[in-house]
């Protein structure tokens, strides 16, 4: 399998604190790779480095061979590294479908102003985007909610809408930031199925997550961080049997590794 994303010797210092320390790993095409680790291990910082929300102190990130670290986040997103949007970036007073249509404009010729003013190119785009939005909503099982106002959606569906918005920008790799956080068992299982479906459609997925059972179920491989360093990398079975990982989790208040 070809490598989609390559993280090489990446380090992030905040003053005297080394939040991420010389971490390297690759995400292969069509793989689901999860980054796990106890609280404060550096997961969020690593995620921000990969999505270009933070500039590394040293090291680099490459997407299909092209260096993306140091680019502005919206440029990295245009190149294909797309982080799922937080709930706050959803237009709460618009319908589910309109939210997904608007997200398509990140890769559109026409500006977002065109969308609101109804210019020629924007109208053409809108028809194509409408069709694509419908496909995305169907893929995520959200079709019946297309005309629902986003504000009225329950938590799980709002999270799914965040993913739909991410998909609308046509990512090469989708970064999911704690997709199961705050979900009950049924919502988590639905989200696990949804992420699997995305991979079946050819997407590469990198996720950061605390929910160990879900992560073990969904991931092809995992990278484990502790105190900013990578301490292990491997399949769920390898990670669950890894002494360093067990030790790291025994010393933390996080949920057990799922043994
Ligand atoms: N902007 C910042 N300035 C200073 N220190 C920071 C900053 N962001 C993160 N840190 C520190 O870097 C370390 C790693 O934090 P990070 O949030 O990446 O860990 P995490 O693994 O995501 O933790 P959690 O699981 O609790 O979300 C922590 O010690 C944190 O306090």
Short mmCIF file of C-alpha atoms and ligand atoms in Angstrom, two decimals:
data_model
loop_
_atom_site.label_atom_id
_atom_site.label_comp_id
_atom_site.label_asym_id
_atom_site.label_seq_id
_atom_site.Cartn_x
_atom_site.Cartn_y
_atom_site.Cartn_z
CA UNK A 1 0.00 0.00 0.00
CA UNK A 2 1.28 3.46 -0.89
CA UNK A 3 1.92 6.06 1.78
CA UNK A 4 -0.61 8.88 1.91
CA UNK A 5 0.81 10.92 4.77
CA UNK A 6 4.29 10.95 6.19
CA UNK A 7 5.17 12.52 9.53
CA UNK A 8 8.94 12.83 9.90
CA UNK A 9 10.77 13.70 13.11
CA UNK A 10 8.14 16.21 14.15
CA UNK A 11 8.72 18.20 17.33
CA UNK A 12 6.69 20.99 18.94
CA UNK A 13 8.01 23.02 21.83
CA UNK A 14 5.96 25.45 23.87
CA UNK A 15 8.65 27.39 25.72
CA UNK A 16 10.42 24.80 27.84
CA UNK A 17 7.78 22.13 27.30
CA UNK A 18 8.20 19.57 24.51
CA UNK A 19 4.59 18.63 23.67
CA UNK A 20 5.55 16.42 20.70
CA UNK A 21 9.03 14.99 20.60
CA UNK A 22 10.59 13.70 17.38
CA UNK A 23 7.58 11.66 16.24
CA UNK A 24 7.63 9.78 12.92
CA UNK A 25 5.05 7.53 11.30
CA UNK A 26 3.18 7.09 8.03
CA UNK A 27 -0.46 6.65 7.17
CA UNK A 28 -1.00 4.31 4.24
CA UNK A 29 -3.57 4.83 1.55
CA UNK A 30 -7.06 3.63 2.60
CA UNK A 31 -5.90 2.92 6.12
CA UNK A 32 -7.60 3.80 9.40
CA UNK A 33 -4.83 4.82 11.77
CA UNK A 34 -5.51 6.02 15.29
CA UNK A 35 -3.31 8.06 17.59
CA UNK A 36 -3.87 7.21 21.24
CA UNK A 37 -2.16 8.04 24.51
CA UNK A 38 -2.86 9.11 28.09
CA UNK A 39 -4.00 12.65 28.91
CA UNK A 40 -1.45 15.28 27.96
CA UNK A 41 0.53 12.83 25.78
CA UNK A 42 0.56 15.28 22.86
CA UNK A 43 -2.26 13.90 20.68
CA UNK A 44 -4.06 17.19 20.09
CA UNK A 45 -0.81 18.98 19.40
CA UNK A 46 0.20 16.30 16.89
CA UNK A 47 -3.18 16.64 15.20
CA UNK A 48 -2.78 20.40 14.93
CA UNK A 49 0.68 19.93 13.46
CA UNK A 50 -0.65 17.53 10.83
CA UNK A 51 -3.54 19.81 9.88
CA UNK A 52 -1.19 22.82 9.79
CA UNK A 53 -2.99 24.62 12.63
CA UNK A 54 0.42 24.66 14.33
CA UNK A 55 3.86 25.04 12.79
CA UNK A 56 6.37 22.39 13.91
CA UNK A 57 9.51 23.46 15.75
CA UNK A 58 11.37 20.86 13.70
CA UNK A 59 10.37 18.04 11.37
CA UNK A 60 7.79 17.96 8.62
CA UNK A 61 4.55 16.47 7.29
CA UNK A 62 4.20 15.34 3.69
CA UNK A 63 1.01 14.50 1.81
CA UNK A 64 1.61 12.22 -1.19
CA UNK A 65 5.24 13.36 -1.09
CA UNK A 66 4.49 17.07 -0.97
CA UNK A 67 5.48 19.05 2.09
CA UNK A 68 2.44 20.59 3.75
CA UNK A 69 3.76 21.58 7.17
CA UNK A 70 4.09 25.35 7.46
CA UNK A 71 1.22 26.02 5.04
CA UNK A 72 -1.84 27.90 6.26
CA UNK A 73 -4.55 25.46 7.43
CA UNK A 74 -6.96 26.34 4.62
CA UNK A 75 -4.21 25.71 2.04
CA UNK A 76 -3.39 22.35 3.63
CA UNK A 77 -7.13 21.58 3.51
CA UNK A 78 -7.28 22.46 -0.19
CA UNK A 79 -4.38 20.10 -0.76
CA UNK A 80 -6.39 17.33 0.88
CA UNK A 81 -5.64 17.22 4.62
CA UNK A 82 -9.04 17.94 6.10
CA UNK A 83 -9.87 18.04 9.76
CA UNK A 84 -13.49 17.45 10.74
CA UNK A 85 -15.01 20.73 11.57
CA UNK A 86 -15.92 21.44 15.15
CA UNK A 87 -19.60 21.87 15.82
CA UNK A 88 -19.09 25.62 16.08
CA UNK A 89 -18.31 25.92 12.35
CA UNK A 90 -21.66 24.39 11.42
CA UNK A 91 -24.18 27.07 10.39
CA UNK A 92 -26.75 26.24 13.01
CA UNK A 93 -29.62 28.14 11.39
CA UNK A 94 -29.19 26.51 7.98
CA UNK A 95 -30.40 23.15 6.83
CA UNK A 96 -28.17 20.07 6.92
CA UNK A 97 -28.05 20.03 3.10
CA UNK A 98 -27.16 23.73 2.78
CA UNK A 99 -24.34 23.27 5.25
CA UNK A 100 -22.86 20.53 3.07
CA UNK A 101 -23.39 22.56 -0.13
CA UNK A 102 -21.59 25.56 1.36
CA UNK A 103 -18.66 23.36 2.38
CA UNK A 104 -18.17 22.44 -1.30
CA UNK A 105 -17.18 26.04 -1.96
CA UNK A 106 -13.82 25.39 -0.35
CA UNK A 107 -12.88 23.71 -3.63
CA UNK A 108 -15.06 25.84 -5.89
CA UNK A 109 -14.14 28.29 -8.65
CA UNK A 110 -16.79 30.69 -7.47
CA UNK A 111 -16.40 32.47 -4.16
CA UNK A 112 -18.76 32.05 -1.26
CA UNK A 113 -20.05 35.55 -2.11
CA UNK A 114 -21.15 34.09 -5.45
CA UNK A 115 -23.20 31.52 -3.61
CA UNK A 116 -25.06 34.19 -1.67
CA UNK A 117 -25.40 36.61 -4.62
CA UNK A 118 -26.43 33.91 -7.10
CA UNK A 119 -23.83 34.64 -9.84
CA UNK A 120 -23.61 32.45 -12.98
CA UNK A 121 -20.70 30.19 -12.00
CA UNK A 122 -22.12 29.86 -8.55
CA UNK A 123 -25.46 28.65 -9.95
CA UNK A 124 -23.74 25.96 -12.05
CA UNK A 125 -21.68 24.91 -9.07
CA UNK A 126 -24.72 24.83 -6.87
CA UNK A 127 -26.45 22.20 -9.01
CA UNK A 128 -23.36 19.98 -8.99
CA UNK A 129 -22.78 20.62 -5.31
CA UNK A 130 -26.40 19.81 -4.53
CA UNK A 131 -26.02 16.42 -6.16
CA UNK A 132 -22.74 15.75 -4.38
CA UNK A 133 -24.24 16.88 -1.07
CA UNK A 134 -27.11 14.42 -1.53
CA UNK A 135 -24.63 11.61 -2.19
CA UNK A 136 -22.62 12.46 0.91
CA UNK A 137 -25.75 12.64 3.07
CA UNK A 138 -26.87 9.26 1.73
CA UNK A 139 -23.46 7.74 2.44
CA UNK A 140 -23.63 8.95 6.03
CA UNK A 141 -27.26 7.91 6.49
CA UNK A 142 -28.40 11.52 6.85
CA UNK A 143 -30.73 11.78 3.82
CA UNK A 144 -33.89 11.91 5.88
CA UNK A 145 -32.46 14.88 7.79
CA UNK A 146 -31.39 16.90 4.71
CA UNK A 147 -33.93 19.67 5.29
CA UNK A 148 -33.68 19.70 9.05
CA UNK A 149 -32.22 22.86 10.56
CA UNK A 150 -28.79 21.99 11.97
CA UNK A 151 -29.60 23.49 15.36
CA UNK A 152 -32.29 20.83 15.90
CA UNK A 153 -30.01 17.84 15.37
CA UNK A 154 -29.12 15.56 18.27
CA UNK A 155 -25.46 15.29 19.22
CA UNK A 156 -24.63 12.17 17.16
CA UNK A 157 -26.14 13.56 13.98
CA UNK A 158 -24.41 16.89 14.48
CA UNK A 159 -21.11 15.03 14.63
CA UNK A 160 -22.03 13.18 11.43
CA UNK A 161 -22.82 16.53 9.80
CA UNK A 162 -19.33 17.70 10.75
CA UNK A 163 -17.97 14.69 8.85
CA UNK A 164 -20.26 15.42 5.88
CA UNK A 165 -18.88 18.96 5.77
CA UNK A 166 -15.34 17.57 5.82
CA UNK A 167 -16.17 15.14 2.98
CA UNK A 168 -17.59 17.96 0.87
CA UNK A 169 -14.10 19.38 0.52
CA UNK A 170 -12.95 16.15 -1.14
CA UNK A 171 -10.16 15.16 1.24
CA UNK A 172 -7.26 12.81 0.54
CA UNK A 173 -7.04 12.16 4.25
CA UNK A 174 -9.72 12.90 6.81
CA UNK A 175 -8.60 13.78 10.34
CA UNK A 176 -11.18 12.91 12.96
CA UNK A 177 -10.71 14.54 16.32
CA UNK A 178 -12.30 12.35 19.02
CA UNK A 179 -15.28 11.31 16.87
CA UNK A 180 -16.78 9.17 19.66
CA UNK A 181 -16.45 11.69 22.49
CA UNK A 182 -19.66 12.09 24.50
CA UNK A 183 -21.49 9.40 22.54
CA UNK A 184 -23.49 6.56 24.02
CA UNK A 185 -22.92 2.96 22.94
CA UNK A 186 -25.40 2.98 20.06
CA UNK A 187 -24.15 6.31 18.69
CA UNK A 188 -20.58 5.05 18.93
CA UNK A 189 -21.43 1.87 17.03
CA UNK A 190 -23.15 3.91 14.31
CA UNK A 191 -20.12 6.16 14.05
CA UNK A 192 -17.79 3.11 13.85
CA UNK A 193 -19.89 1.81 10.94
CA UNK A 194 -19.87 5.22 9.27
CA UNK A 195 -16.09 5.54 9.45
CA UNK A 196 -15.70 2.03 8.05
CA UNK A 197 -17.98 2.93 5.15
CA UNK A 198 -15.83 5.95 4.38
CA UNK A 199 -12.77 3.76 4.20
CA UNK A 200 -14.58 1.31 1.93
CA UNK A 201 -15.16 4.28 -0.36
CA UNK A 202 -11.39 4.75 -0.56
CA UNK A 203 -10.78 7.39 2.07
CA UNK A 204 -7.71 7.43 4.30
CA UNK A 205 -8.53 8.23 7.92
CA UNK A 206 -6.43 9.41 10.84
CA UNK A 207 -8.13 9.70 14.18
CA UNK A 208 -7.37 10.73 17.71
CA UNK A 209 -9.59 9.07 20.27
CA UNK A 210 -9.99 8.19 23.94
CA UNK A 211 -12.64 5.48 23.53
CA UNK A 212 -10.44 2.39 23.63
CA UNK A 213 -12.97 -0.31 22.69
CA UNK A 214 -14.07 1.74 19.66
CA UNK A 215 -10.50 2.49 18.63
CA UNK A 216 -9.49 -1.15 18.89
CA UNK A 217 -12.48 -2.15 16.79
CA UNK A 218 -11.99 0.37 14.05
CA UNK A 219 -8.24 0.82 13.55
CA UNK A 220 -5.96 -1.02 11.15
CA UNK A 221 -2.99 0.31 13.09
CA UNK A 222 -2.34 2.56 16.06
CA UNK A 223 0.38 4.96 17.11
CA UNK A 224 0.77 5.41 20.86
CA UNK A 225 2.14 8.61 22.37
CA UNK A 226 3.33 9.14 25.92
CA UNK A 227 4.91 12.36 27.15
CA UNK A 228 5.17 13.57 23.57
CA UNK A 229 7.08 10.55 22.30
CA UNK A 230 5.94 7.66 20.17
CA UNK A 231 6.24 4.57 22.36
CA UNK A 232 4.57 2.03 20.09
CA UNK A 233 3.05 1.46 16.67
CA UNK A 234 1.18 -1.60 15.43
CA UNK A 235 -2.07 -3.47 14.99
CA UNK A 236 -4.70 -3.42 17.78
CA UNK A 237 -3.56 -6.88 18.92
CA UNK A 238 0.10 -5.80 18.99
CA UNK A 239 -0.72 -2.62 20.89
CA UNK A 240 -2.86 -4.42 23.48
CA UNK A 241 0.03 -6.79 24.19
CA UNK A 242 2.73 -4.10 24.25
CA UNK A 243 4.40 -3.76 27.68
CA UNK A 244 5.31 -0.09 27.23
CA UNK A 245 1.72 0.75 26.33
CA UNK A 246 0.27 -1.14 29.28
CA UNK A 247 2.72 0.61 31.60
CA UNK A 248 1.86 4.04 30.19
CA UNK A 249 -1.85 3.46 30.73
CA UNK A 250 -1.48 1.91 34.18
CA UNK A 251 0.13 5.12 35.34
CA UNK A 252 -2.70 7.28 34.05
CA UNK A 253 -6.30 7.89 34.98
CA UNK A 254 -7.43 7.05 31.45
CA UNK A 255 -9.60 4.10 30.69
CA UNK A 256 -7.72 0.81 30.54
CA UNK A 257 -6.31 -0.21 27.19
CA UNK A 258 -9.14 -2.66 26.64
CA UNK A 259 -7.60 -5.94 27.71
N1 LIG B 1 -0.61 26.14 23.19
C1 LIG B 1 0.04 25.53 24.18
N2 LIG B 1 0.91 26.21 24.95
C2 LIG B 1 1.59 25.58 25.94
N3 LIG B 1 1.49 24.28 26.22
C3 LIG B 1 0.65 23.55 25.48
C4 LIG B 1 -0.12 24.13 24.41
N4 LIG B 1 -0.88 23.15 23.85
C5 LIG B 1 -0.59 22.02 24.53
N5 LIG B 1 0.32 22.25 25.51
C6 LIG B 1 0.89 21.25 26.43
O1 LIG B 1 1.42 20.21 25.64
C7 LIG B 1 1.21 18.94 26.27
C8 LIG B 1 0.46 18.03 25.31
O2 LIG B 1 -0.88 18.50 25.19
P1 LIG B 1 -1.96 17.91 24.19
O3 LIG B 1 -3.20 18.70 24.38
O4 LIG B 1 -1.38 17.82 22.85
O5 LIG B 1 -2.14 16.45 24.78
P2 LIG B 1 -3.31 15.41 24.53
O6 LIG B 1 -2.66 14.09 24.43
O7 LIG B 1 -4.15 15.86 23.40
O8 LIG B 1 -4.13 15.52 25.87
P3 LIG B 1 -5.69 15.18 26.15
O9 LIG B 1 -5.83 13.72 25.94
O10 LIG B 1 -5.83 15.56 27.61
O11 LIG B 1 -6.50 16.03 25.23
C9 LIG B 1 0.48 19.21 27.56
O12 LIG B 1 1.43 19.26 28.62
C10 LIG B 1 -0.14 20.58 27.34
O13 LIG B 1 -0.30 21.28 28.54
#
